[in-house]
């Protein structure tokens, strides 16, 4: 029988790598808490329409990368429904914001999430079909200040802080404004017209985009197209006064906070809901997939999916890419030392297995990290197993069981001592 493997684009995360994942999550949660964010968890699948209306029908994500299926009705009360594994989490958060009337409090909602997302992309380093995002959204009614450029600057400053606290060196913040919905529409028309004379010289994908969604041409990575794209009109020239002022306030606040950035007028992002500020944090060590995270403002998203006016801004970090970056920097070992087991308990004989379990339970309840051997092992085998993972081995033979005095060997010093059971926890913690 052919052996079964993880599906293309998915992978298993194993220890000790998972320790690094957990450390990153813990750091992110701590930083988010300091900025007064709370955690939200939304379902992993949603109605397909949600993504079509928010991310946009014409985007690569919706047009070719979603895992979508027809969910058959199981009862008369149910309808057959098109469902999709979430390709991103902003749409789900905004749906939940509307569904639970979170705007009614009049307060800004500051929500973060950590979880898997799914896109049927061509797998490569840093690009998977199941990948993890750590993201956050700041959303609320305009009266709560949700449109303020201060919110943009605060989110960006928080991201700089988080990357610094994770010890990531050499990240770059790329920043742009794609303007209001009206500015974008105007720019799309200008771009469409500018593309007509050059359409024969650009790649097939761009030829299609030139008609359906000209803005997407700016995302093109095909090297031969780049000189042509560089000559196209710039979005900055299509921004209205409001958008320009908003963006100037964002950059001024970043300047005063000392957060450095690079302006990149081609940064229009691959999702249709963006308005005004857009950004990416990139890292040179990642290769082709160099975006560690991306985000921006989405002032019209709530209304686009049937909700009240609720401007917002957010981001999502590619957790897989964060891990790759930290590993490449060799921070992994320093930051997440391989966990060493405090004690390995070696029962001598199967009749002592149950006693060993009780002893392990006591030690674990006292907070020690304990590995439990097996009474069927010869002593030599127990020593070998223990020596690989534990600082000390605790030998539990008939004598030790009867006398209540255990034999403990310390692998670092080679010393072997007798320790009364009542003093074992203290001894192992020392
Ligand atoms: P996005 O740019 O599509 O934005 O994804 C954000 C980040 O997720 C990327 O920068 C990248 O690090 C990671 N990522 C995306 N696709 C993959 C993949 N196939 N494999 C590994 N990592 C990947 C969003 O998803 C928006 N929802 C962000 C946002 C939140 N905008 C506003 N609020």
Coordinates of N, CA and C in Angstrom, one line a residue, residues 112-277:
X112 N -7.3 40.7 18.2 CA -6.2 40.0 17.5 C -6.6 38.5 17.4
X113 N -6.0 37.8 16.4 CA -6.2 36.4 16.2 C -4.9 35.7 15.8
X114 N -4.9 34.4 16.1 CA -3.8 33.6 15.7 C -4.4 32.3 15.2
X115 N -4.1 31.9 14.0 CA -4.7 30.7 13.5 C -4.3 30.4 12.0
X116 N -4.7 29.2 11.6 CA -4.4 28.7 10.2 C -5.3 29.4 9.2
X117 N -4.7 29.6 8.0 CA -5.4 30.1 6.9 C -5.1 29.2 5.7
X118 N -5.9 29.3 4.6 CA -5.7 28.3 3.5 C -5.8 29.0 2.2
X119 N -4.8 28.8 1.4 CA -4.8 29.3 0.0 C -4.1 28.2 -0.9
X120 N -4.8 28.0 -2.0 CA -4.2 27.0 -2.9 C -3.2 27.7 -3.9
X121 N -2.0 28.0 -3.3 CA -1.0 28.6 -4.0 C 0.1 27.6 -4.4
X122 N 1.0 27.9 -5.3 CA 2.1 27.0 -5.6 C 3.0 27.0 -4.5
X123 N 3.2 25.8 -3.8 CA 4.1 25.8 -2.6 C 5.5 26.1 -3.0
X124 N 6.2 26.8 -2.1 CA 7.6 27.1 -2.2 C 8.1 27.6 -0.8
X125 N 9.4 27.9 -0.7 CA 9.8 28.3 0.6 C 9.0 29.5 1.1
X126 N 8.4 29.4 2.3 CA 7.7 30.5 2.9 C 6.3 30.6 2.3
X127 N 5.9 29.7 1.4 CA 4.5 29.8 0.9 C 3.9 28.4 1.0
X128 N 2.8 28.3 1.7 CA 2.2 27.0 2.0 C 0.7 27.1 1.7
X129 N 0.0 25.9 1.6 CA -1.4 26.0 1.4 C -2.2 26.1 2.7
X130 N -1.6 25.5 3.7 CA -2.1 25.9 5.1 C -0.9 26.6 5.8
X131 N -1.2 27.9 6.2 CA -0.2 28.7 6.8 C -0.8 29.4 8.0
X132 N 0.0 29.9 8.9 CA -0.6 30.6 10.1 C -0.4 32.1 10.0
X133 N -1.4 32.7 10.5 CA -1.3 34.2 10.7 C -1.5 34.6 12.1
X134 N -0.7 35.6 12.5 CA -1.0 36.4 13.7 C -1.5 37.7 13.2
X135 N -2.7 38.1 13.5 CA -3.2 39.3 12.9 C -4.0 40.1 14.0
X136 N -4.2 41.4 13.6 CA -5.0 42.2 14.5 C -5.8 43.3 13.7
X137 N -6.9 43.7 14.2 CA -7.8 44.7 13.6 C -8.2 45.7 14.6
X138 N -8.2 47.0 14.2 CA -8.7 48.1 15.0 C -9.9 48.6 14.2
X139 N -11.1 48.5 14.7 CA -12.3 48.8 13.9 C -13.4 49.4 14.8
X140 N -14.1 50.4 14.3 CA -15.2 51.0 15.1 C -15.9 52.1 14.3
X141 N -16.9 52.6 14.9 CA -17.6 53.7 14.3 C -16.7 54.9 14.2
X142 N -16.9 55.8 13.2 CA -16.0 57.0 13.0 C -16.0 57.8 14.3
X143 N -17.1 57.8 15.1 CA -17.1 58.7 16.3 C -16.1 58.1 17.3
X144 N -15.7 56.9 17.2 CA -14.7 56.3 18.1 C -13.3 56.6 17.7
X145 N -13.1 57.4 16.6 CA -11.8 57.7 16.1 C -11.2 56.7 15.2
X146 N -12.0 55.8 14.6 CA -11.4 54.7 13.9 C -10.8 55.2 12.6
X147 N -11.1 56.4 12.1 CA -10.4 56.9 10.9 C -9.1 57.6 11.1
X148 N -8.9 57.9 12.4 CA -7.7 58.7 12.7 C -6.4 58.2 12.2
X149 N -5.6 59.0 11.6 CA -4.2 58.5 11.2 C -3.4 58.1 12.4
X150 N -3.8 58.5 13.6 CA -3.1 58.1 14.8 C -3.2 56.6 15.0
X151 N -4.3 56.0 14.6 CA -4.5 54.5 14.7 C -3.6 53.8 13.8
X152 N -3.4 54.3 12.6 CA -2.5 53.7 11.6 C -1.1 53.7 12.2
X153 N -0.7 54.9 12.7 CA 0.7 55.0 13.2 C 0.9 54.1 14.4
X154 N -0.2 54.0 15.3 CA 0.0 53.2 16.5 C 0.2 51.7 16.1
X155 N -0.6 51.3 15.1 CA -0.5 49.9 14.7 C 0.9 49.6 14.1
X156 N 1.4 50.5 13.3 CA 2.7 50.3 12.7 C 3.8 50.4 13.8
X157 N 3.6 51.3 14.8 CA 4.6 51.3 15.9 C 4.6 50.1 16.7
X158 N 3.4 49.5 16.9 CA 3.3 48.2 17.6 C 4.0 47.1 16.9
X159 N 3.8 47.1 15.6 CA 4.5 46.0 14.8 C 6.0 46.1 14.9
X160 N 6.5 47.4 14.8 CA 7.9 47.6 14.9 C 8.4 47.1 16.3
X161 N 7.6 47.4 17.3 CA 8.0 46.9 18.7 C 8.0 45.4 18.8
X162 N 6.9 44.8 18.2 CA 6.8 43.3 18.2 C 8.0 42.7 17.5
X163 N 8.3 43.1 16.3 CA 9.5 42.5 15.6 C 10.8 42.7 16.4
X164 N 10.9 43.9 17.0 CA 12.1 44.1 17.8 C 12.2 43.2 19.0
X165 N 11.0 43.0 19.6 CA 11.0 42.2 20.8 C 11.3 40.7 20.5
X166 N 10.9 40.3 19.3 CA 11.2 39.0 18.8 C 12.6 38.8 18.4
X167 N 13.4 39.9 18.4 CA 14.8 39.9 18.0 C 15.0 39.8 16.5
X168 N 14.0 40.2 15.7 CA 14.2 40.2 14.3 C 15.0 41.4 13.8
X169 N 16.1 41.1 13.1 CA 17.0 42.2 12.7 C 16.7 42.4 11.2
X170 N 16.9 43.7 10.7 CA 16.9 43.9 9.3 C 15.5 43.9 8.6
X171 N 14.5 44.2 9.3 CA 13.2 44.3 8.7 C 13.0 45.7 8.1
X172 N 12.2 45.8 7.0 CA 11.9 47.1 6.4 C 10.4 47.3 6.3
X173 N 10.0 48.5 6.6 CA 8.6 48.8 6.5 C 8.4 49.6 5.2
X174 N 7.5 49.0 4.3 CA 7.2 49.7 3.1 C 5.8 50.2 3.2
X175 N 5.6 51.5 2.8 CA 4.3 52.2 3.1 C 3.8 52.9 1.8
X176 N 2.5 52.9 1.8 CA 1.9 53.6 0.6 C 0.4 54.0 1.0
X177 N -0.2 54.8 0.2 CA -1.6 55.1 0.3 C -2.3 54.8 -1.0
X178 N -3.3 54.0 -0.9 CA -4.1 53.8 -2.2 C -5.3 54.6 -2.3
X179 N -5.4 55.6 -1.3 CA -6.5 56.6 -1.4 C -7.9 56.0 -1.0
X180 N -8.9 56.9 -1.2 CA -10.2 56.5 -0.9 C -10.8 55.7 -2.0
X181 N -12.0 55.1 -1.9 CA -12.5 54.3 -2.9 C -12.6 55.1 -4.2
X182 N -13.0 56.4 -4.1 CA -13.1 57.3 -5.3 C -11.7 57.5 -5.9
X183 N -10.7 57.7 -5.1 CA -9.4 57.9 -5.6 C -8.9 56.7 -6.4
X184 N -9.2 55.5 -5.8 CA -8.8 54.3 -6.5 C -9.5 54.1 -7.8
X185 N -10.8 54.4 -7.8 CA -11.6 54.2 -9.1 C -11.0 55.1 -10.1
X186 N -10.6 56.4 -9.7 CA -10.1 57.3 -10.7 C -8.7 56.8 -11.2
X187 N -7.9 56.3 -10.3 CA -6.6 55.8 -10.7 C -6.7 54.5 -11.6
X188 N -7.7 53.7 -11.2 CA -7.9 52.5 -12.1 C -8.2 52.9 -13.5
X189 N -9.0 53.9 -13.7 CA -9.3 54.4 -15.1 C -8.1 54.9 -15.8
X190 N -7.3 55.7 -15.0 CA -6.0 56.3 -15.6 C -5.1 55.1 -16.0
X191 N -5.0 54.1 -15.1 CA -4.1 53.0 -15.4 C -4.6 52.2 -16.6
X192 N -5.9 52.0 -16.6 CA -6.5 51.2 -17.7 C -6.1 51.9 -19.1
X193 N -6.3 53.2 -19.1 CA -6.0 53.9 -20.3 C -4.5 53.8 -20.6
X194 N -3.6 53.9 -19.6 CA -2.2 53.9 -19.8 C -1.7 52.5 -20.3
X195 N -2.5 51.5 -19.9 CA -2.1 50.1 -20.3 C -2.4 49.8 -21.7
X196 N -3.4 50.5 -22.3 CA -3.8 50.1 -23.7 C -2.6 50.1 -24.7
X197 N -1.8 51.1 -24.7 CA -0.7 51.0 -25.7 C 0.4 49.9 -25.4
X198 N 0.5 49.5 -24.2 CA 1.6 48.5 -23.8 C 1.1 47.1 -23.6
X199 N -0.2 46.9 -23.7 CA -0.8 45.6 -23.3 C -0.2 44.4 -24.0
X200 N 0.2 44.6 -25.3 CA 0.8 43.5 -26.0 C 2.1 43.1 -25.5
X201 N 2.8 44.0 -24.7 CA 4.1 43.7 -24.3 C 4.2 43.1 -22.9
X202 N 3.0 42.9 -22.2 CA 3.1 42.4 -20.8 C 2.6 41.0 -20.7
X203 N 2.8 40.4 -19.6 CA 2.5 38.9 -19.4 C 1.0 38.7 -19.5
X204 N 0.7 37.4 -19.7 CA -0.7 37.0 -19.9 C -1.6 37.4 -18.8
X205 N -1.1 37.2 -17.5 CA -1.9 37.6 -16.3 C -2.2 39.1 -16.4
X206 N -1.1 39.9 -16.7 CA -1.3 41.3 -16.7 C -2.3 41.8 -17.8
X207 N -2.2 41.0 -18.9 CA -3.2 41.4 -20.0 C -4.6 41.3 -19.5
X208 N -4.8 40.2 -18.7 CA -6.2 40.0 -18.2 C -6.5 41.1 -17.1
X209 N -5.5 41.4 -16.3 CA -5.7 42.4 -15.2 C -5.9 43.8 -15.8
X210 N -5.2 44.0 -16.9 CA -5.4 45.4 -17.5 C -6.8 45.7 -17.8
X211 N -7.6 44.6 -18.0 CA -9.0 44.8 -18.3 C -9.9 44.8 -17.0
X212 N -9.6 43.7 -16.3 CA -10.5 43.4 -15.1 C -10.2 44.3 -13.9
X213 N -8.9 44.4 -13.6 CA -8.5 45.1 -12.4 C -7.1 45.6 -12.5
X214 N -7.0 46.8 -13.2 CA -5.7 47.3 -13.6 C -4.7 47.5 -12.4
X215 N -5.2 47.8 -11.3 CA -4.4 48.0 -10.1 C -3.5 46.8 -9.8
X216 N -4.0 45.6 -10.1 CA -3.3 44.4 -9.8 C -2.0 44.2 -10.7
X217 N -2.0 45.0 -11.8 CA -0.8 44.9 -12.6 C 0.5 45.3 -11.8
X218 N 0.3 46.2 -10.8 CA 1.4 46.7 -10.0 C 2.0 45.7 -9.1
X219 N 1.2 44.6 -8.9 CA 1.7 43.5 -8.1 C 2.6 42.5 -8.9
X220 N 2.6 42.7 -10.2 CA 3.3 41.7 -11.1 C 4.7 41.5 -10.7
X221 N 5.2 40.2 -10.7 CA 6.6 40.0 -10.3 C 7.4 39.5 -11.5
X222 N 6.7 39.4 -12.7 CA 7.5 38.9 -13.9 C 8.6 39.9 -14.3
X223 N 9.8 39.5 -14.3 CA 10.9 40.5 -14.5 C 10.8 41.3 -15.7
X224 N 10.4 40.6 -16.8 CA 10.3 41.4 -18.1 C 9.3 42.5 -18.1
X225 N 8.3 42.4 -17.2 CA 7.2 43.4 -17.2 C 7.7 44.7 -16.4
X226 N 8.7 44.5 -15.6 CA 9.0 45.6 -14.6 C 9.3 47.0 -15.3
X227 N 10.2 47.0 -16.4 CA 10.5 48.3 -17.0 C 9.2 49.0 -17.5
X228 N 8.2 48.2 -18.0 CA 7.0 48.8 -18.5 C 6.2 49.3 -17.3
X229 N 6.1 48.5 -16.2 CA 5.3 48.9 -15.1 C 5.8 50.2 -14.4
X230 N 7.2 50.3 -14.4 CA 7.8 51.5 -13.8 C 7.4 52.8 -14.6
X231 N 7.0 52.7 -15.8 CA 6.6 53.9 -16.6 C 5.2 54.3 -16.4
X232 N 4.4 53.5 -15.7 CA 2.9 53.7 -15.6 C 2.7 54.9 -14.6
X233 N 1.5 55.6 -14.7 CA 1.2 56.6 -13.8 C 1.3 56.1 -12.3
X234 N 1.6 57.0 -11.4 CA 1.7 56.6 -10.0 C 0.5 57.0 -9.2
X235 N 0.1 56.1 -8.3 CA -1.1 56.3 -7.5 C -1.1 57.6 -6.7
X236 N 0.1 58.0 -6.3 CA 0.2 59.2 -5.5 C -0.4 60.4 -6.2
X237 N -0.3 60.4 -7.5 CA -0.8 61.6 -8.3 C -2.4 61.6 -8.4
X238 N -3.0 60.5 -8.0 CA -4.5 60.4 -8.1 C -5.2 60.6 -6.7
X239 N -4.4 60.8 -5.7 CA -5.0 60.9 -4.4 C -5.7 62.3 -4.2
X240 N -6.8 62.3 -3.6 CA -7.5 63.5 -3.3 C -6.9 64.2 -2.1
X241 N -7.3 65.4 -1.8 CA -6.7 66.2 -0.7 C -6.8 65.4 0.6
X242 N -8.0 64.9 0.9 CA -8.2 64.2 2.2 C -7.2 63.0 2.4
X243 N -7.1 62.3 1.3 CA -6.2 61.1 1.4 C -4.8 61.5 1.6
X244 N -4.4 62.6 0.9 CA -3.0 63.1 1.0 C -2.8 63.5 2.5
X245 N -3.7 64.3 3.0 CA -3.6 64.8 4.4 C -3.5 63.7 5.4
X246 N -4.4 62.7 5.2 CA -4.4 61.5 6.1 C -3.0 60.8 6.1
X247 N -2.5 60.6 4.9 CA -1.2 59.9 4.8 C -0.1 60.7 5.4
X248 N -0.1 62.1 5.1 CA 0.9 62.9 5.7 C 0.9 62.9 7.2
X249 N -0.3 62.7 7.8 CA -0.4 62.7 9.3 C 0.2 61.3 9.8
X250 N -0.1 60.3 9.0 CA 0.5 58.9 9.4 C 2.0 59.0 9.4
X251 N 2.6 59.5 8.3 CA 4.0 59.5 8.2 C 4.6 60.5 9.3
X252 N 3.9 61.6 9.5 CA 4.5 62.5 10.5 C 4.5 61.9 11.9
X253 N 3.4 61.1 12.2 CA 3.4 60.4 13.5 C 4.5 59.4 13.6
X254 N 4.7 58.7 12.5 CA 5.8 57.6 12.5 C 7.2 58.3 12.7
X255 N 7.3 59.4 12.0 CA 8.6 60.2 12.1 C 8.8 60.5 13.6
X256 N 7.8 61.0 14.3 CA 8.0 61.4 15.7 C 8.3 60.2 16.6
X257 N 7.7 59.1 16.2 CA 7.9 57.9 17.0 C 9.2 57.2 16.7
X258 N 9.9 57.7 15.6 CA 11.2 57.1 15.2 C 11.1 55.8 14.5
X259 N 9.9 55.5 13.9 CA 9.7 54.3 13.1 C 10.1 54.6 11.7
X260 N 11.1 53.9 11.2 CA 11.6 54.2 9.8 C 10.8 53.4 8.8
X261 N 10.6 54.0 7.6 CA 9.8 53.4 6.5 C 10.3 53.8 5.2
X262 N 9.9 53.0 4.2 CA 10.2 53.4 2.8 C 8.9 53.6 2.0
X263 N 8.8 54.7 1.3 CA 7.6 54.8 0.5 C 7.7 54.0 -0.7
X264 N 6.6 53.3 -1.0 CA 6.6 52.4 -2.2 C 5.2 52.5 -2.9
X265 N 5.2 53.3 -4.0 CA 3.9 53.6 -4.6 C 3.3 52.4 -5.4
X266 N 4.0 51.3 -5.5 CA 3.5 50.1 -6.1 C 2.8 49.2 -5.1
X267 N 2.9 49.5 -3.8 CA 2.3 48.7 -2.8 C 0.8 48.8 -2.7
X268 N 0.1 48.1 -3.6 CA -1.4 48.2 -3.6 C -2.1 47.0 -3.0
X269 N -1.3 46.0 -2.7 CA -1.7 44.8 -1.9 C -2.7 44.0 -2.8
X270 N -2.8 42.7 -2.5 CA -3.5 41.8 -3.3 C -5.0 41.5 -2.9
X271 N -5.5 42.4 -2.0 CA -6.9 42.2 -1.6 C -7.6 43.6 -1.9
X272 N -8.9 43.4 -2.3 CA -9.6 44.6 -2.8 C -10.1 45.6 -1.8
X273 N -10.1 45.2 -0.5 CA -10.8 46.0 0.5 C -10.0 47.2 1.0
X274 N -8.8 47.3 0.5 CA -7.9 48.4 1.1 C -8.3 49.8 0.6
X275 N -8.2 50.7 1.5 CA -8.3 52.1 1.2 C -7.2 52.9 2.0
X276 N -6.8 54.0 1.5 CA -5.7 54.8 2.2 C -4.5 54.0 2.5
X277 N -4.1 54.0 3.8 CA -2.8 53.4 4.2 C -2.7 51.9 3.8

